[in-house]
Coordinates of C-alpha atoms in Angstrom, one line a residue:
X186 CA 179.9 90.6 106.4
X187 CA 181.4 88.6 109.2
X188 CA 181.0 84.8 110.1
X189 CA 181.0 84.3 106.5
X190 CA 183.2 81.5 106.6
X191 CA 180.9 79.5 109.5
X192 CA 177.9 80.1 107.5
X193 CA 179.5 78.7 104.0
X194 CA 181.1 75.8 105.8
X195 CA 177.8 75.0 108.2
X196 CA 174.6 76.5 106.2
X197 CA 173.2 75.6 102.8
X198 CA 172.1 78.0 99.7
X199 CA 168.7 79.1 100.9
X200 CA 167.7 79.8 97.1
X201 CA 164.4 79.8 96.5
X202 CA 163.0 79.7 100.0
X203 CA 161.5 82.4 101.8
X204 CA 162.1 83.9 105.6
X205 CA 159.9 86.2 107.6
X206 CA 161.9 88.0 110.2
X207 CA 160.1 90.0 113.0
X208 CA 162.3 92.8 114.3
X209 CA 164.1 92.9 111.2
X210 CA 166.0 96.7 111.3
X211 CA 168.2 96.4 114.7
X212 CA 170.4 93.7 116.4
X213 CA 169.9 90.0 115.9
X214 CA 166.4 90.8 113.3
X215 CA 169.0 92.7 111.0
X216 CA 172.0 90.4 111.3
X217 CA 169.9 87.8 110.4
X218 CA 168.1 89.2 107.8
X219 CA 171.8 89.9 105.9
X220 CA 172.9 86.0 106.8
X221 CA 169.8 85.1 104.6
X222 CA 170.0 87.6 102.0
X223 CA 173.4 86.5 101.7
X224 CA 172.5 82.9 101.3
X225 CA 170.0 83.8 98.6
X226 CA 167.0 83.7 100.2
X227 CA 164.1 85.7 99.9
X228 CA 163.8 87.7 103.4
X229 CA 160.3 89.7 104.2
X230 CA 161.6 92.6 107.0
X231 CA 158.2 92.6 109.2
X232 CA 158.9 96.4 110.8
X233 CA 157.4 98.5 112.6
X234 CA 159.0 101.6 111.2
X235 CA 158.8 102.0 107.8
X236 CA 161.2 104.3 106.9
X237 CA 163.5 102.9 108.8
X238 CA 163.4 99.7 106.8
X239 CA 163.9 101.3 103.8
X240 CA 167.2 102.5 105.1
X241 CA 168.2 99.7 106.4
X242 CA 167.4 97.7 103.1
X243 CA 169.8 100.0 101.2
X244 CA 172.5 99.4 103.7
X245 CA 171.9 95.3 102.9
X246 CA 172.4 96.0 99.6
X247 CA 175.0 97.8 99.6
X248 CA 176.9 94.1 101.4
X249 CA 174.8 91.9 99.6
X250 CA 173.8 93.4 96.0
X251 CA 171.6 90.4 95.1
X252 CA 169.7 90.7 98.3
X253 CA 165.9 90.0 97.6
X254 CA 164.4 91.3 100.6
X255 CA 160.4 92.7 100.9
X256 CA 159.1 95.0 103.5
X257 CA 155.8 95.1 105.4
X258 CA 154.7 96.8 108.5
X259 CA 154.0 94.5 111.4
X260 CA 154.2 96.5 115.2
X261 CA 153.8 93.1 117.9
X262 CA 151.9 95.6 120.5
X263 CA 149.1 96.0 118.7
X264 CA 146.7 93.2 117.5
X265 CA 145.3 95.1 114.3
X266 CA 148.6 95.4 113.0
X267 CA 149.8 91.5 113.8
X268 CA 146.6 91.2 112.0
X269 CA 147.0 93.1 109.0
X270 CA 150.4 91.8 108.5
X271 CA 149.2 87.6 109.0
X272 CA 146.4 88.3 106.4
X273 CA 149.1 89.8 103.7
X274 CA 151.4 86.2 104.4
X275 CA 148.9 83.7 105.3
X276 CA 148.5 82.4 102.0
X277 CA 152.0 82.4 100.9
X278 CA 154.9 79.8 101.4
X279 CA 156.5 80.8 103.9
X280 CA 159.6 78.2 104.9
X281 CA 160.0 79.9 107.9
X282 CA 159.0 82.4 109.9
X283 CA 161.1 83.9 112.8
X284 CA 160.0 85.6 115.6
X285 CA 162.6 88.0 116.7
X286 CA 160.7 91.1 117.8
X287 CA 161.0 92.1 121.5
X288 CA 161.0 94.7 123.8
X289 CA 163.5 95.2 127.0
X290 CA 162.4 96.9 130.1
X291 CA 160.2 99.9 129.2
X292 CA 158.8 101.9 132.1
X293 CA 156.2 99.7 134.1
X294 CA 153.1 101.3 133.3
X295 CA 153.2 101.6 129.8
X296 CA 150.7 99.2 127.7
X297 CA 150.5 97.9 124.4
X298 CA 148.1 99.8 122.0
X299 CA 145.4 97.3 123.4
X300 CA 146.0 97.8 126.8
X301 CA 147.6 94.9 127.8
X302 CA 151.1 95.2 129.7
X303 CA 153.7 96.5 127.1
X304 CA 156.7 94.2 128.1
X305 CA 154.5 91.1 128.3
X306 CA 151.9 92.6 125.7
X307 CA 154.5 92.8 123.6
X308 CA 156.9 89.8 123.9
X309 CA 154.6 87.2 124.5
X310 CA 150.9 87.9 123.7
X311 CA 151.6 89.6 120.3
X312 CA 153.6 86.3 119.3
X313 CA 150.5 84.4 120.8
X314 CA 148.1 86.3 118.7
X315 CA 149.9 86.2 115.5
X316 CA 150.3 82.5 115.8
X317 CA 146.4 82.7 116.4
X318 CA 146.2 84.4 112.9
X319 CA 148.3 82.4 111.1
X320 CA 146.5 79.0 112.5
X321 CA 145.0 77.8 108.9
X322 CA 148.7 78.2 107.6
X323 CA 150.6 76.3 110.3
X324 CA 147.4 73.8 109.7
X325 CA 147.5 73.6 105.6
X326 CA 151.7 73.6 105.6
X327 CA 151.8 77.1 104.0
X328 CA 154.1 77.9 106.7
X329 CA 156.6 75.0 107.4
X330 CA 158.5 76.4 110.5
X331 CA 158.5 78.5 113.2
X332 CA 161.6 79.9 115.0
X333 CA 160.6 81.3 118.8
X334 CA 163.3 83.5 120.4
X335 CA 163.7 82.8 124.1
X336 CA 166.2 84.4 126.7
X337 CA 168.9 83.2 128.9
X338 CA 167.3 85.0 131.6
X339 CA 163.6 82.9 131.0
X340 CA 165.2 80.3 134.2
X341 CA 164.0 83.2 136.5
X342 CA 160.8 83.8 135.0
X343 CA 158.8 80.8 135.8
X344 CA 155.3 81.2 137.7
X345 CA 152.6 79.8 137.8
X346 CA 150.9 83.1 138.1
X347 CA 150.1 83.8 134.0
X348 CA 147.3 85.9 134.5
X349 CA 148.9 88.0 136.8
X350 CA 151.4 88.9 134.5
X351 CA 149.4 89.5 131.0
X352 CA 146.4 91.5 132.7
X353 CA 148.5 93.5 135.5
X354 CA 150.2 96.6 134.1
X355 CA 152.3 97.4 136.9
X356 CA 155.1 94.4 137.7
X357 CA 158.8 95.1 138.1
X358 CA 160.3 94.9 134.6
X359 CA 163.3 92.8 134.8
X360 CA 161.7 90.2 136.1
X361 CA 158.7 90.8 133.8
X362 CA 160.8 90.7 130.9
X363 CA 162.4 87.3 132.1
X364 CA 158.1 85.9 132.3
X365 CA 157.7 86.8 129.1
X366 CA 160.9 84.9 127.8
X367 CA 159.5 81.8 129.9
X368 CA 156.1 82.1 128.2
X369 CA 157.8 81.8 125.2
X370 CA 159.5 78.9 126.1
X371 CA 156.4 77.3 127.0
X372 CA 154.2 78.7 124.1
X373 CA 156.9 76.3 121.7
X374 CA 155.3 73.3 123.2
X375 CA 151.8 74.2 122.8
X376 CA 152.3 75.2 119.1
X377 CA 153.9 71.7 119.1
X378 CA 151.2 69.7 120.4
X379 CA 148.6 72.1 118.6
X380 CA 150.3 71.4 114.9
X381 CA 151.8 68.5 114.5
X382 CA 153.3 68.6 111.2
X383 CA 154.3 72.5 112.4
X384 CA 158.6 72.4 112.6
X385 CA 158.8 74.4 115.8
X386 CA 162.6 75.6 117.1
X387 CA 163.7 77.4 120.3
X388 CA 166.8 79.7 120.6
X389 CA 168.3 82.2 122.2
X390 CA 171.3 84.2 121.9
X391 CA 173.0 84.3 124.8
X392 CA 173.8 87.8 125.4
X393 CA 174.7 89.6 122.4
X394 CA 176.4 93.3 121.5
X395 CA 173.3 95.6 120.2
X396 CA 172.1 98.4 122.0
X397 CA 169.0 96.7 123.5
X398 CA 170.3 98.5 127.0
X399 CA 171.1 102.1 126.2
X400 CA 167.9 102.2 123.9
X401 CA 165.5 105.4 124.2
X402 CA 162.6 102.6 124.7
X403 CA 164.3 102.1 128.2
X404 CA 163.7 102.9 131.3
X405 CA 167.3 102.6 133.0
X406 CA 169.2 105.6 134.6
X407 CA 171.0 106.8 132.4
X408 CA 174.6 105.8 134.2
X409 CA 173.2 102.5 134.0
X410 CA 172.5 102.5 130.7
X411 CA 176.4 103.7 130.1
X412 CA 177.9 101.2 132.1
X413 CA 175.9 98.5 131.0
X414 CA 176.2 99.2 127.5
X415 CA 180.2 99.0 128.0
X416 CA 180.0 95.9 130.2
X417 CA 177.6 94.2 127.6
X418 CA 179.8 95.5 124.6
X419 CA 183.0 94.6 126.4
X420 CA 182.1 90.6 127.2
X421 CA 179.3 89.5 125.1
X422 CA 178.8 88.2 121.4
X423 CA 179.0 90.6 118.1
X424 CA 175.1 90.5 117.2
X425 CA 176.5 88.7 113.8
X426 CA 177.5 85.7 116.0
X427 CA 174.9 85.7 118.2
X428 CA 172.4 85.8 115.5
X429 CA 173.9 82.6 114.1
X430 CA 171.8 80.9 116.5
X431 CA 168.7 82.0 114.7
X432 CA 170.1 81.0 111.3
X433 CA 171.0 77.7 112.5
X434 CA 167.3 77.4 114.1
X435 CA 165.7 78.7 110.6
X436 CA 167.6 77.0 108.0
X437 CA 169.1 74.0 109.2
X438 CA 168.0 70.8 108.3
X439 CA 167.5 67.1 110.2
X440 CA 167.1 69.5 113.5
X441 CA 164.6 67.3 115.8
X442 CA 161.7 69.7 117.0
X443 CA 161.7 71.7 120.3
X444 CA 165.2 71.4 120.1
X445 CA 166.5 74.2 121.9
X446 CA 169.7 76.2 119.9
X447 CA 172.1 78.5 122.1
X448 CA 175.4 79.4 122.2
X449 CA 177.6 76.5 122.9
X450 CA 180.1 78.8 125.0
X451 CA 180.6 79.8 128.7
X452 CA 177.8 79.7 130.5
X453 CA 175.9 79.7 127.4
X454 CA 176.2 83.5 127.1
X455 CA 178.7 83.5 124.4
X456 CA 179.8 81.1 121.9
X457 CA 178.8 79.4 118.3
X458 CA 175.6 77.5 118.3
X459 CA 174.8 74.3 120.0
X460 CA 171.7 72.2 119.9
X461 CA 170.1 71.1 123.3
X462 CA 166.8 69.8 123.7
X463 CA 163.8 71.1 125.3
X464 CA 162.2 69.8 128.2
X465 CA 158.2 70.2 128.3
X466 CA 156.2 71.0 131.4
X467 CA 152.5 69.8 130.1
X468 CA 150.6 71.4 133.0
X469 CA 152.5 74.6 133.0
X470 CA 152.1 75.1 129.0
X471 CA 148.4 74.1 129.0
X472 CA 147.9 76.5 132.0
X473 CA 149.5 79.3 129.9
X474 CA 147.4 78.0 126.5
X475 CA 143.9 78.5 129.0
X476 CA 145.0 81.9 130.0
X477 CA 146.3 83.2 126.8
X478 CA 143.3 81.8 125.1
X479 CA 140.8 83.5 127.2
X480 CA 142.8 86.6 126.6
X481 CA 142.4 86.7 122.8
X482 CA 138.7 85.4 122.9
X483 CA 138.4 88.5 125.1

């Protein structure tokens, strides 16, 4: 496993605690879910594919023998599954929950199984209503913190057109994607101000070597989906290192909340973590809070 000697030198034993990682079988969800395995922690894989997980948990073991990981479905485009999944944790002790998951630009008109736009749907409003489910154990301390995963790209999401966005299936999907990573950013201060005693962390990882672009879920050309998969695995960060950002956001300690954790490199693309702080825009998140709540009591 790589990075090994940042994590022993930066992070403590985990022993004893336990992580739930959303998106836990590709990119950042599964080098993450290693790094704590690895530290001895106990890692639930929320997956949407089953099967997949189970492969994928062999593979951990095979690095980390000891691993004690636990699997359970959770798909964050469809609300009876984020349901399903928040019921089977919501009374445990969860130290901290991540919230990996994404989708990048799928074709504009598809929809989650709801009906809700699938980018959006899927990115933002799933995370929304899962915190919605999980509200008694972010009240009662059953779950201590909560990692959201932003984007370097949320800077050209912002609008103050929220609505438009979670109701409207058909909205150009880079700059769809890039709302849904600003809603994000602004959901972390409403969970703040909505839980106090709730730890909540920001991050991103800068731009990171997985194969987010030249995915089948994608709708890019597929020239584009060559080159950019060269360009990205060319310049950017191993997914191991970029996932560092998470690990640092989940597990370290005497972090202030709505601190914001990126890479510390150029441009913040690249890079070992750094911790920056989060400004919050109190009209914008309680606009996004009214919208999204209407949503789910829809």
């Amino acid at each position: 496993m790589k990075y090994i000697k940042y994590i022993d030198k930066n992070i403590a034993k985990q022993s004893g605690k336990t992580f739930a990682v959303t998106g836990a079988t590709a990119g950042i969800g599964l080098a993450l879910t290693k790094q704590l395995a690895y530290l001895d922690a106990t890692v639930i894989m929320a997956v949407r594919n089953i099967d997949k997980a189970n492969k994928v948990k062999e593979e951990i073991l095979k690095e980390v023998p000891n691993a004690k990981l636990e699997i359970l479905r959770y798909d964050q485009a469809d609300f009876s599954s984020i349901e399903e999944f928040a019921n089977k944790i919501k009374d445990r002790k969860i130290d901290c929950l991540v919230m990996n998951a994404a989708i990048f630009h799928p074709r504009n008109d598809k929809v989650t199984v709801d009906g809700y736009p699938l980018t959006i749907g899927t990115n933002y409003l799933g995370v929304y209503y899962l915190a919605h489910k999980l509200d008694s154990s972010f009240r009662n301390g059953k779950i201590s913190r909560v990692v959201l995963t932003s984007s370097l790209v949320r800077v050209f999401g912002k609008t103050k057109h929220f609505e438009k966005y979670l109701t409207i299936v058909k909205n150009k999907p880079n700059r769809t994607y890039n709302v849904s990573k600003q809603m994000i950013y602004n959901f972390a201060g409403n969970l703040r101000i909505k839980y106090p005693n709730l730890e909540v962390i920001l991050t991103h990882p800068g731009i990171a070597k997985t194969n987010i672009i030249k995915s089948d879920s994608t709708s890019f050309k597929w020239w584009f989906k060559v080159v950019g998969d060269r360009v990205i695995k060319t310049f950017a960060n191993p997914a191991e290192k970029s996932s560092l950002c998470s690990l640092v956001s989940a597990t370290k300690t005497g972090i202030e909340d709505i601190n914001f954790i990126y890479p510390g490199g150029l441009l913040h693309y690249i890079g070992y973590p750094h911790v920056g702080f989060k400004k919050l825009d109190k009209i914008k998140n309680e606009s996004l809070e009214l919208v999204s709540a209407k949503i789910i009591g829809n």
